[in-house]
XYZ file of C-alpha atoms in Angstrom:
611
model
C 0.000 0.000 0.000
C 0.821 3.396 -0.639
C 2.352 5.672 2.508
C 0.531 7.658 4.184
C 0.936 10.663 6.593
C -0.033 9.550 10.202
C -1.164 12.585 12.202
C -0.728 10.885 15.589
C -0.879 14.095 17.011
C -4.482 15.043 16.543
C -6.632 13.305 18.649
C -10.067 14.904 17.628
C -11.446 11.904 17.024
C -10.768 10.161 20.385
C -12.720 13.392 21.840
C -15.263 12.514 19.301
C -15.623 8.988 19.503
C -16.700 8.731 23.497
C -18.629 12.362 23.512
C -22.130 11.927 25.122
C -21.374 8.366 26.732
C -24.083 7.910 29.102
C -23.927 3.614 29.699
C -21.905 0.791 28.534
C -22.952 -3.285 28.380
C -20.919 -4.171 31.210
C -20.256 -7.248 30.349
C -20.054 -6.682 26.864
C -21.126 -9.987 25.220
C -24.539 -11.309 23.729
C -25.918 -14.399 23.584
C -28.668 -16.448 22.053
C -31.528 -18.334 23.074
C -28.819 -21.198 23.405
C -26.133 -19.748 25.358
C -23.994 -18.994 22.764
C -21.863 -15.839 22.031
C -22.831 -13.910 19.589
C -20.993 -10.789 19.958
C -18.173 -10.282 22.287
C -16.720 -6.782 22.296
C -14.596 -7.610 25.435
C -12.717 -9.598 23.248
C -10.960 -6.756 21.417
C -10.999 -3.952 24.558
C -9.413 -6.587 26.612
C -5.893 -5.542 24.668
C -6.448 -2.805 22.279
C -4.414 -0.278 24.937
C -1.550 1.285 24.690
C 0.558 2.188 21.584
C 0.112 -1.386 19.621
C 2.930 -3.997 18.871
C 4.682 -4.355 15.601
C 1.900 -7.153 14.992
C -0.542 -4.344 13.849
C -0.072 -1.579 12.165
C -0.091 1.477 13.936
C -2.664 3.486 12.297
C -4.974 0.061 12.504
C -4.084 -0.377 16.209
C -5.691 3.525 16.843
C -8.785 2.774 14.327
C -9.442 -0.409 16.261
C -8.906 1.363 19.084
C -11.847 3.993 18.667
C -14.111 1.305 17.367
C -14.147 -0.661 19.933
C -15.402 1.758 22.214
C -18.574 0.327 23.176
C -22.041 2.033 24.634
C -24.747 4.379 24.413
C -24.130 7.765 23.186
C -25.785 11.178 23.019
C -25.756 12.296 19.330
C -28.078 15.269 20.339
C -30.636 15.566 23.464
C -33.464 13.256 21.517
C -31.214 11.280 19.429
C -28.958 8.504 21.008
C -26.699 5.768 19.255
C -25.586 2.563 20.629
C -21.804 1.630 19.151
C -19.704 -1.169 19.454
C -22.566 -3.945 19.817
C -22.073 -5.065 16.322
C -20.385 -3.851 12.721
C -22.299 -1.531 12.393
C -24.288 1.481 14.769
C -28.525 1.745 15.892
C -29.723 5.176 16.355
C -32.527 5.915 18.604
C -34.431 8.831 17.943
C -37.296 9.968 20.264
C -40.267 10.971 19.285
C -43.898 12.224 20.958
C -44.941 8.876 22.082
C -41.798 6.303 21.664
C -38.838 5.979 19.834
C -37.835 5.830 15.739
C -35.081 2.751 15.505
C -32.874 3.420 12.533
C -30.235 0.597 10.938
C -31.065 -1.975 13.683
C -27.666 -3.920 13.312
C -27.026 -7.305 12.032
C -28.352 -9.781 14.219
C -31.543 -9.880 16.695
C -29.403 -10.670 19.543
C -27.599 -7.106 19.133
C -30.236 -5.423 18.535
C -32.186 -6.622 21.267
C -29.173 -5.889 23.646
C -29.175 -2.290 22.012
C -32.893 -1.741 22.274
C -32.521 -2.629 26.137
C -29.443 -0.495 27.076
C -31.386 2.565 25.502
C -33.911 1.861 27.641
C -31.940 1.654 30.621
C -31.245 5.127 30.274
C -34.078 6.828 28.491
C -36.907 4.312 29.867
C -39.114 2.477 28.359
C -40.356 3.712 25.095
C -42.240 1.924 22.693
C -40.383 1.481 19.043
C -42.624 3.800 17.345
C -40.628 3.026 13.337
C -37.916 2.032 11.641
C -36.015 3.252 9.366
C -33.675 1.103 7.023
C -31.104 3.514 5.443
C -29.755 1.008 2.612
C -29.996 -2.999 2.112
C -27.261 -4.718 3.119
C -27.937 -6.964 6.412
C -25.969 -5.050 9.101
C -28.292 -2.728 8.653
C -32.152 -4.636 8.845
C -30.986 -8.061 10.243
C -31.425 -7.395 13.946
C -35.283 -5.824 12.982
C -36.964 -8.426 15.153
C -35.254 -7.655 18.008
C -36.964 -4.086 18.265
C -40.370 -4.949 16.875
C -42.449 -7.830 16.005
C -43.690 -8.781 12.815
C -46.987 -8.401 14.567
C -46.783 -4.895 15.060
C -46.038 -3.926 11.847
C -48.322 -6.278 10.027
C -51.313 -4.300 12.405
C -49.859 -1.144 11.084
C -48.906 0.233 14.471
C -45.029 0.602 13.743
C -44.073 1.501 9.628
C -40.889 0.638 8.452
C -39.131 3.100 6.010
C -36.872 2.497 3.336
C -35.743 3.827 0.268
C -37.348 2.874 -3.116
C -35.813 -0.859 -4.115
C -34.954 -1.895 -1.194
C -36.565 -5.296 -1.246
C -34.798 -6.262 -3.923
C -31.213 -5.794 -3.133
C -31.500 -6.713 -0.061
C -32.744 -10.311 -0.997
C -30.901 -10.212 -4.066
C -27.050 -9.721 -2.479
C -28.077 -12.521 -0.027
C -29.514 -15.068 -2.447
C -28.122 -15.586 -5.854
C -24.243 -14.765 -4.725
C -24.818 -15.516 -1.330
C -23.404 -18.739 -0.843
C -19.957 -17.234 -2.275
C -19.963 -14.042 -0.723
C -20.738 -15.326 2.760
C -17.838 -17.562 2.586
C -15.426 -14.718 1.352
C -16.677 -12.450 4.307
C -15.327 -15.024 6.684
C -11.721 -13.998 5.431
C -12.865 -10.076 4.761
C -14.277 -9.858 8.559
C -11.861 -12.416 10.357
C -14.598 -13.999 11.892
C -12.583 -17.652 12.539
C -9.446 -15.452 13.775
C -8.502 -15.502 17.500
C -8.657 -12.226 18.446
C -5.354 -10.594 19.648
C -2.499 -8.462 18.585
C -1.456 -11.842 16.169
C -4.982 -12.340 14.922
C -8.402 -9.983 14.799
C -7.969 -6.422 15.794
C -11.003 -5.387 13.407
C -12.077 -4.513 10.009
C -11.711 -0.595 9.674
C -15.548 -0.183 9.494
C -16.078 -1.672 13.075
C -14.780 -4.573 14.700
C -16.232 -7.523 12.994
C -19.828 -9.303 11.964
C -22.495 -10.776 14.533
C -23.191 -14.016 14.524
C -26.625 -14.249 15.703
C -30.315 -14.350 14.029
C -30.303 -12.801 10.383
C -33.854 -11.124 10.221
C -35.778 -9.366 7.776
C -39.755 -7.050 8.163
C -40.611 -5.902 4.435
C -40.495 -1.671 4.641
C -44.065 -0.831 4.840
C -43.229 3.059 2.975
C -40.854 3.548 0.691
C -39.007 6.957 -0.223
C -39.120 7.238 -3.567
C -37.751 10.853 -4.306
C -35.409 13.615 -2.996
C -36.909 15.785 -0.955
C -39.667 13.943 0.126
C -40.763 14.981 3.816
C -42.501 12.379 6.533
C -43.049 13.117 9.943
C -43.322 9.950 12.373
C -44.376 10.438 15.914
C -43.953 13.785 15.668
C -40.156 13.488 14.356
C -40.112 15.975 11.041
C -37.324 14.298 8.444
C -36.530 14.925 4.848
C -35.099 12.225 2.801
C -32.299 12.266 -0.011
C -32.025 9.392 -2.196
C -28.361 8.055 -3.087
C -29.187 5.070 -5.138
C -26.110 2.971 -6.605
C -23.642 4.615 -3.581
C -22.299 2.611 -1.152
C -25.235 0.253 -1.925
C -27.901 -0.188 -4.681
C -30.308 1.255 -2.620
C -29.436 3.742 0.258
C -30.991 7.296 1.611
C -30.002 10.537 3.345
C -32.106 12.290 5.726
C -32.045 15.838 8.226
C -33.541 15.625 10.756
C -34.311 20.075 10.885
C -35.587 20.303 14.535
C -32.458 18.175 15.764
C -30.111 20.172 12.807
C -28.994 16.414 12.671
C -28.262 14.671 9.026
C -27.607 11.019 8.804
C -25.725 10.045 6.248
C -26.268 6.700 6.191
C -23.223 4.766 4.849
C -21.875 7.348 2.131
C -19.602 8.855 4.633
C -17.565 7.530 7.376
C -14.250 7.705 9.104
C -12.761 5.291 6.322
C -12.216 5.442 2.847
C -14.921 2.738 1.991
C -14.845 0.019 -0.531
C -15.822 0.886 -4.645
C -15.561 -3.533 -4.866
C -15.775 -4.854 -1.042
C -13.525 -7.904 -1.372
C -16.311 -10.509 -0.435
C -17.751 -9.291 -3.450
C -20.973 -7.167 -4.496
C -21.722 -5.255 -7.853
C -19.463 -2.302 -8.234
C -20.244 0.880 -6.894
C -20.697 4.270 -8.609
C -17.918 6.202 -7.041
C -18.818 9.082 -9.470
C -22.779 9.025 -8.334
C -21.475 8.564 -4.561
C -19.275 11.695 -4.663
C -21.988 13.775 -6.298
C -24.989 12.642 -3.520
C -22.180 14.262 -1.451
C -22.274 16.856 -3.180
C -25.555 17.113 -3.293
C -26.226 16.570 0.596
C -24.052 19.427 1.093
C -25.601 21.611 -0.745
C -29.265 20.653 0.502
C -28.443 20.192 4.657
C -25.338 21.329 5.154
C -26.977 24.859 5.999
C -29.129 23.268 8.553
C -27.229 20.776 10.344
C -24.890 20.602 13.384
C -23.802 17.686 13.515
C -23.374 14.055 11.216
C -23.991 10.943 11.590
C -23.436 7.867 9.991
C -24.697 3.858 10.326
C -20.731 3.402 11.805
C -18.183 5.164 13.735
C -18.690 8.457 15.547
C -20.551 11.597 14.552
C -19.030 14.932 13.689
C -20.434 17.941 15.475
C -20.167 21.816 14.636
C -21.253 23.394 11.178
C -17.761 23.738 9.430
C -16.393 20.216 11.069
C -19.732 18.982 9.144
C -18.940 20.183 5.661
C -15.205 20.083 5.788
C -15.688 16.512 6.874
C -18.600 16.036 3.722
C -16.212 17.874 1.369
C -13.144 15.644 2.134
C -15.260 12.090 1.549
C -16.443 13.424 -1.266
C -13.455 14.099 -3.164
C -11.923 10.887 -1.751
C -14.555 9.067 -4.294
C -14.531 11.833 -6.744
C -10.760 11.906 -6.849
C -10.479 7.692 -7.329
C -12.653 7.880 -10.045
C -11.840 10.800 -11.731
C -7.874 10.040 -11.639
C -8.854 6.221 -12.576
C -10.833 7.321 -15.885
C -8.175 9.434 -16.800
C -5.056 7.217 -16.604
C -7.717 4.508 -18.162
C -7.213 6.674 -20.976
C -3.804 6.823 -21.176
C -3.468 3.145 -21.408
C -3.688 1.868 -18.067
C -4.616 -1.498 -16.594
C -6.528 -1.231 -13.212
C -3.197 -3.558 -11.520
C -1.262 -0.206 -12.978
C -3.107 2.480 -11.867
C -3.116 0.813 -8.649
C 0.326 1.162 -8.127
C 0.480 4.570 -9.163
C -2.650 6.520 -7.846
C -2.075 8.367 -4.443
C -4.543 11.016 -2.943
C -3.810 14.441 -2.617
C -2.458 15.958 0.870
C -5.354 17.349 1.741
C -7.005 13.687 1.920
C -3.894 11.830 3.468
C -3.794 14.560 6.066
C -7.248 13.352 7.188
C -7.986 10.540 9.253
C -10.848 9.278 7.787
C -9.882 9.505 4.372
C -7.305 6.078 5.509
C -8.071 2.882 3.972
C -9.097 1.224 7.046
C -11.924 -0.888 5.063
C -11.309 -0.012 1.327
C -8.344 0.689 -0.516
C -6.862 2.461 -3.184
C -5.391 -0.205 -4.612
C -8.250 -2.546 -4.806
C -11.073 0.580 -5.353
C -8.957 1.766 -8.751
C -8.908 -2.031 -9.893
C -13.162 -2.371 -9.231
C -13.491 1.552 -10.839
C -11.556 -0.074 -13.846
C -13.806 -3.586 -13.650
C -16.772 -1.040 -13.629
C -15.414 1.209 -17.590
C -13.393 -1.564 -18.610
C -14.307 -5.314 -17.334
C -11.867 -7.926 -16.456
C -9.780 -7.979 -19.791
C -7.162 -5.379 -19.496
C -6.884 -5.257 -23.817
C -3.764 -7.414 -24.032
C -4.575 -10.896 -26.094
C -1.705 -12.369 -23.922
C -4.213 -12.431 -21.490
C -7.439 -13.004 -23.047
C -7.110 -16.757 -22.671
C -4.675 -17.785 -19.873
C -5.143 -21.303 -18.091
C -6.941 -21.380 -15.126
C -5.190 -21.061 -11.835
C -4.121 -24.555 -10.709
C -3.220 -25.489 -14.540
C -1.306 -21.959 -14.542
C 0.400 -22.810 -11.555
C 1.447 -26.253 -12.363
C 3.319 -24.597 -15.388
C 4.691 -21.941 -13.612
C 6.317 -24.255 -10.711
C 7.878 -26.112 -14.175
C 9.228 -23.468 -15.716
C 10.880 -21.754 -12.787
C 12.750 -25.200 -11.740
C 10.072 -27.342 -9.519
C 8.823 -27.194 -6.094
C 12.025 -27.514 -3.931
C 13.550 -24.710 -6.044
C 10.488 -21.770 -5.781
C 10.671 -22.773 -2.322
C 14.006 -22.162 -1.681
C 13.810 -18.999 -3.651
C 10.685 -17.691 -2.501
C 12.319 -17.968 1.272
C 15.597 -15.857 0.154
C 13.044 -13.020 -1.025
C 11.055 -13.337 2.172
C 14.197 -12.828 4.253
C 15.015 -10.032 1.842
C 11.546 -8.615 2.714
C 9.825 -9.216 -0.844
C 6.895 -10.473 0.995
C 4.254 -9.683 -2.293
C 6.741 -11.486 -4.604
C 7.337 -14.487 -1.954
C 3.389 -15.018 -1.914
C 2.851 -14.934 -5.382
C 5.190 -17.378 -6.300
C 4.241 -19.625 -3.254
C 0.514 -19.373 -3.942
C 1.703 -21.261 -7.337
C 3.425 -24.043 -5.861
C 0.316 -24.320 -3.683
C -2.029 -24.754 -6.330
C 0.762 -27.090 -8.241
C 1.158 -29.368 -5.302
C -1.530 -28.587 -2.489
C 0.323 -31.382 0.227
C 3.479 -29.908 -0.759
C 4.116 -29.228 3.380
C 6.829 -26.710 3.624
C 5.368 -24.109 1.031
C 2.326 -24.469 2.466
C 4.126 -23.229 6.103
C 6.344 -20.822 4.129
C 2.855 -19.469 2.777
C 1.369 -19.127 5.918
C 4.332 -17.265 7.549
C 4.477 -14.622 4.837
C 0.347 -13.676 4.329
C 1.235 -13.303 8.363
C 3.800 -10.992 7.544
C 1.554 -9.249 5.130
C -1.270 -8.841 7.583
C 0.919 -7.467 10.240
C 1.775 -4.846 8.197
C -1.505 -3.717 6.836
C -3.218 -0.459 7.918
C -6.410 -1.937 5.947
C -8.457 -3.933 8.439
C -10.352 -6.459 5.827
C -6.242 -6.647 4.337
C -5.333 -7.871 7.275
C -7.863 -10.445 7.721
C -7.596 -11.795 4.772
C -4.010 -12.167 4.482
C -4.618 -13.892 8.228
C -7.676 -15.947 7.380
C -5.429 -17.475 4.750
C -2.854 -18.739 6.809
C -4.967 -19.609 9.200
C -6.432 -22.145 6.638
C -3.038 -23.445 5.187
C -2.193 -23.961 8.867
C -5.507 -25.501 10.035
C -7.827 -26.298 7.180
C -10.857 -24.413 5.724
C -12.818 -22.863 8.565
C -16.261 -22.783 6.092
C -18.955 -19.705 6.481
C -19.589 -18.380 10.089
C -21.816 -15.714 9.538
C -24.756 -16.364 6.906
C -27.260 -14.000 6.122
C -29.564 -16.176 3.406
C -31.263 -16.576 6.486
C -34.984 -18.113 6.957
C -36.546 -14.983 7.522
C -34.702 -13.384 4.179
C -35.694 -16.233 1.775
C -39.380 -15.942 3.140
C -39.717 -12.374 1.754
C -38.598 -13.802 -1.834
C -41.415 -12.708 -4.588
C -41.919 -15.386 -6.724
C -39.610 -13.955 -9.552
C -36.772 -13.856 -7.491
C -37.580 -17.597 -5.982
C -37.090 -18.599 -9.757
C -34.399 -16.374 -10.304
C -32.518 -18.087 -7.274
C -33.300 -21.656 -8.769
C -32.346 -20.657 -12.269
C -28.623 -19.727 -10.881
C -28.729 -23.231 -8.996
C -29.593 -25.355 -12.157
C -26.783 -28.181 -13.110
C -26.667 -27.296 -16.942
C -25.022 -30.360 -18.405
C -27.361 -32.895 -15.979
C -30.241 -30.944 -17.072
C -29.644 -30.472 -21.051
C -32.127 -34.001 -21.500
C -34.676 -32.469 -19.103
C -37.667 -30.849 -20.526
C -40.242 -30.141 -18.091
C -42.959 -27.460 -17.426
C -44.922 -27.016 -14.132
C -47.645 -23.985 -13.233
C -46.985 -22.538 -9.650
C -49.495 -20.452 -7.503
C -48.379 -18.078 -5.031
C -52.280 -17.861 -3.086
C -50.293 -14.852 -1.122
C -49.118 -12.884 -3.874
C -52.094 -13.561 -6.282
C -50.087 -14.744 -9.103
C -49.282 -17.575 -10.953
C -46.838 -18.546 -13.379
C -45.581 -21.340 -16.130
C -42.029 -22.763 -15.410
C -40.071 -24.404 -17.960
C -36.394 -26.659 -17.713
C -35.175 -27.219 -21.704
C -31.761 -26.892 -22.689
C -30.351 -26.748 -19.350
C -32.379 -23.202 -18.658
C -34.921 -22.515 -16.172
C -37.320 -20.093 -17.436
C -40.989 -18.632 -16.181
C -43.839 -16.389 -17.795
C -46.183 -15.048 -15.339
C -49.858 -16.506 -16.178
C -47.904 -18.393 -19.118
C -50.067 -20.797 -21.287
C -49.172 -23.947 -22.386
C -49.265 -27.259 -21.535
C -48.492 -28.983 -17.696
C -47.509 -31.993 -16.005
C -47.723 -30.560 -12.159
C -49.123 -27.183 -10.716
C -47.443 -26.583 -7.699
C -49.532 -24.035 -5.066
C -47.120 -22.705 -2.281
C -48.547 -20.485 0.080
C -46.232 -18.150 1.966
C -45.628 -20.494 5.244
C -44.181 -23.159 2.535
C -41.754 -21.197 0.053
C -38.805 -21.377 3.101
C -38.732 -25.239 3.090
C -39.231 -25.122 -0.600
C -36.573 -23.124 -1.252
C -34.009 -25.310 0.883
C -34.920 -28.448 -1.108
C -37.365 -30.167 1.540
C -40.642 -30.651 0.581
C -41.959 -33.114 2.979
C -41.407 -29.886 5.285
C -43.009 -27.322 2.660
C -46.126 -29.820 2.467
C -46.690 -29.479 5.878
C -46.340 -26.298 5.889
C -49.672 -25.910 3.310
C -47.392 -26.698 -0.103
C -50.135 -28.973 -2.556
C -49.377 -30.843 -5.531
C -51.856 -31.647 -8.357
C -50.734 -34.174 -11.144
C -47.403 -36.011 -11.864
C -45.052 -35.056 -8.786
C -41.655 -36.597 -10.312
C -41.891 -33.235 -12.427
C -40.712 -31.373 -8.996
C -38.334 -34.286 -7.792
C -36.795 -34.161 -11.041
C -36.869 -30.160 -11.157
C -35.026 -30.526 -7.222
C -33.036 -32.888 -8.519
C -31.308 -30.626 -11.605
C -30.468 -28.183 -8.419
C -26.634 -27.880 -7.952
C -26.921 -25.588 -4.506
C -23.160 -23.577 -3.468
C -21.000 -25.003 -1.377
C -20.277 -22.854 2.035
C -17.173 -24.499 2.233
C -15.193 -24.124 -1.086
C -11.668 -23.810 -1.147
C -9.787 -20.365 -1.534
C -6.190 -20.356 -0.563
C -5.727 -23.631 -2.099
C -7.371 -25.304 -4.833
């Protein structure tokens, strides 16, 4: 990574980060229904003191540092955050009769924890809303642990989102899911011990929940800028920031409070343009430009910002400096990226060569604690440009274990790239050292000693990083050469997501799931009714390709009626389950256990440091 300059000396943010404590969780670990530990926050305060070792970088050591620091804050007198509980932050803000939850964390354990502390200090006030400020699940998981579905199904308690939420928010989770849960166990170190040698954090808070993944459809959905709502007496106006830090994400001022949430679109990080469990690339030129925007529409009346992690920033011109700056850190990435794009460069290139301005580096939360400029200019490249970087050398290279098994030829065999690849890790060439050890790994995956040399140097590399996901990953890899794969911790396909699936997206989810080859002699059509969504449609597997037309005529050997109760068990494949929970079949039902049968459903566990 690029250096940096490491203001040590300004310690606004430690000033910032515990203003307006008024309780901690003392102790501060949750548990589920089970016993189990969920969340355990102790874990990192236990040792993040002092100066840090040479384990951690130093500027990771003080980010760590200030998000670990755990409790319920102050924001302003009516609005109140709880930090440190999970990834990510709950704000509480009070209204005439209860209180508005927004972003209620990642799992219902947290949340529940959250929800309680609050009211240990500001009694006990009915959840009055919620607000969901974009759709990934550290931000609506923990729902159920502030309200019941009950609640909101009587209309007593509306949930608020911003226009498509529903859909990302199922989508991330269920067509990639499998594959991006099992990269976030390396992004988020969630099988690390946690110490100076292992987890310390991932820039953007400390790590992921492991509890209850729920999910309450929003009940009112912002669908424009400047739309206005006021909920038990709370006046807010909304900014939509679609295709930002997430497909689907809002802004809103609060005007009485002269507080502006920003949701996720500015923090005390640089953030990720490509988060490295993987996503769809982000806009960074729409992101800096809501900035922008949000600026020019709040700025004026606000006092303080913020955000669904880290700390607020209080006082007018600490709000817009602190807007301005995170705005040119995405405007800048892109901007520079397009350009040297034009001049010829690959994404790995630009990489190399990009650095921010002073003005950025001289700001805390313009680090790469969570994102990077290295891997942001690759993604903003994968965004113009795709993954072919216009030289034919490389249009049609073999794939990485057949690559690898030619490499480890040409450069002399196994025992010789081991030997050398130790002389440049003693010589500190610790990037070089991996790559050419990660190819003797895929040539010969028993092959012991690279396998230990491996290890030792992604160590190396994760000591050194100032990024926290870096660091994790570099350490969840060695981890796994050293003890074998460690699978997928945290999953958020959970029940309660895949129950909110409209029917499209249910066949959307199978289609991805479909074994092509097995299925290119299948040819089978089956009507489905969806009683709770009034709609039917005509499925049909030819050629390997699940397709459906809604009310779609034609021909059937099976109609298959699943009311809402039944889709869950459907979806996982059991159907003695999803008939008792109401699922009916009229006419030939092989057609469905041949249809299950063509399914080819990810694998939580698949290999990634080795092949």
């Amino acid at each position: 990574m690029a250096d940096a300059i490491f203001p040590f000396e300004d310690r606004r943010d430690f000033a910032d980060a515990e203003r307006g404590l008024l309780a901690t969780l003392e102790p501060a670990t949750v548990r589920d229904d089970d016993g189990t530990v969920v969340w355990d926050n102790d874990s990192y305060t236990s040792f993040l003191t002092g100066d840090g070792p040479d384990s951690v970088h130093r500027s990771l050591w003080r980010q760590s540092s200030l998000v670990a620091k755990q409790g319920l804050f102050e924001v302003v007198p009516g609005i109140y955050q709880v930090r440190g509980l999970d990834l990510s932050n709950v704000t509480f803000v009070e209204g005439a009769d209860g209180v508005i939850v927004i972003d209620p964390l990642l799992s219902v354990e947290t949340a529940r924890a959250a929800l309680e502390l609050y009211r240990s200090q500001r009694g006990k006030r009915p959840v009055t809303a919620v607000i969901y400020t974009h759709s990934h699940a550290d931000h609506f998981g923990g729902v159920k642990g502030v309200v019941a579905q009950e609640e909101v199904d009587a209309g007593r308690v509306p949930v608020i989102a911003p226009l498509g939420f529903m859909e990302h928010a199922i989508s991330e989770n269920v067509y990639a899911g499998t594959a991006m849960a099992r990269r976030a166990g390396y992004m988020y170190g969630a099988a690390l011990a946690r110490g100076p040698r292992g987890g310390v954090g991932a820039g953007l808070g400390q790590t992921t929940s492991t509890g209850t993944v729920s999910l309450i459809p929003p009940t009112v959905d912002i669908t424009r800028s400047g739309q206005e709502m006021t909920v038990d007496g709370v006046r807010m106006v909304f900014q939509l920031a679609p295709n930002s830090e997430a497909p689907a994400e809002m802004h809103f001022l609060f005007p009485e409070q002269r507080a502006l949430c920003i949701a996720e679109n500015a923090t005390h990080t640089l953030h990720n343009v490509l988060t490295l469990r993987g996503a769809l690339v982000r806009d960074p030129h729409a992101w800096a430009r809501y900035l922008t925007e949000a600026i020019e529409t709040f700025a004026a009346g606000a006092d303080v910002v913020f955000a669904s992690h880290h700390w607020p920033t209080w006082g007018a011109d600490n709000v817009v400096e602190f807007l301005r700056l995170q705005r040119d850190l995405y405007a800048y990435q892109h901007d520079q990226t397009v350009r040297l794009i034009n001049k010829g460069r690959t994404g790995a290139e630009i990489g190399e060569e990009l650095t921010l301005p002073p003005a950025l580096t001289r700001a805390w939360h313009t680090h790469g604690y969570y994102g990077s400029i290295s891997h942001n200019v690759k993604a903003i490249y994968q965004r113009y440009m795709g993954w072919y970087d216009g030289n034919p050398a490389r249009l049609w290279q073999h794939p990485p274990q057949e690559a690898a098994r030619r490499y480890v030829d040409f450069m002399g065999g196994a025992d010789t790239v081991v030997e050398k690849a130790q002389r440049s890790a003693d010589e500190g060439d610790l990037r070089w050292a991996a790559q050419v050890l990660d190819h003797v790994v895929f040539a010969e995956p028993e092959y012991k000693e690279a396998r230990a040399l491996l290890a030792d140097v992604l160590e190396k590399l994760g000591f050194g990083c100032e990024n926290g996901t870096w660091r994790n990953s570099y350490l969840s890899g060695a981890r796994e050469l050293r003890e074998g794969g460690f699978g997928t911790p945290t999953v958020s396909n959970s029940p309660d997501v895949l129950a909110q699936l409209p029917p499209e997206m249910f066949f959307d989810a199978l289609a991805v799931q479909v074994n092509g080859p097995q299925a290119w002699d299948l040819e089978l059509a089956l009507r489905w009714v969806f009683p709770d969504h009034g709609s039917d449609f005509r499925t049909t597997l030819v050629n390997g390709v699940f397709t459906y037309v809604r009310a779609g005529s034609g021909d059937v050997s099976l109609t298959v009626t699943v009311p809402r109760p039944a889709l869950v068990p459907l979806a996982s494949g059991n159907v003695d389950a999803a008939r008792a929970a109401g699922l009916s079949l009229d006419g030939d039902e092989g057609t469905l256990r041949q249809l299950l049968g063509a399914l080819d459903p990810g694998d939580p566990n698949f290999n990634i440091i080795e092949p």
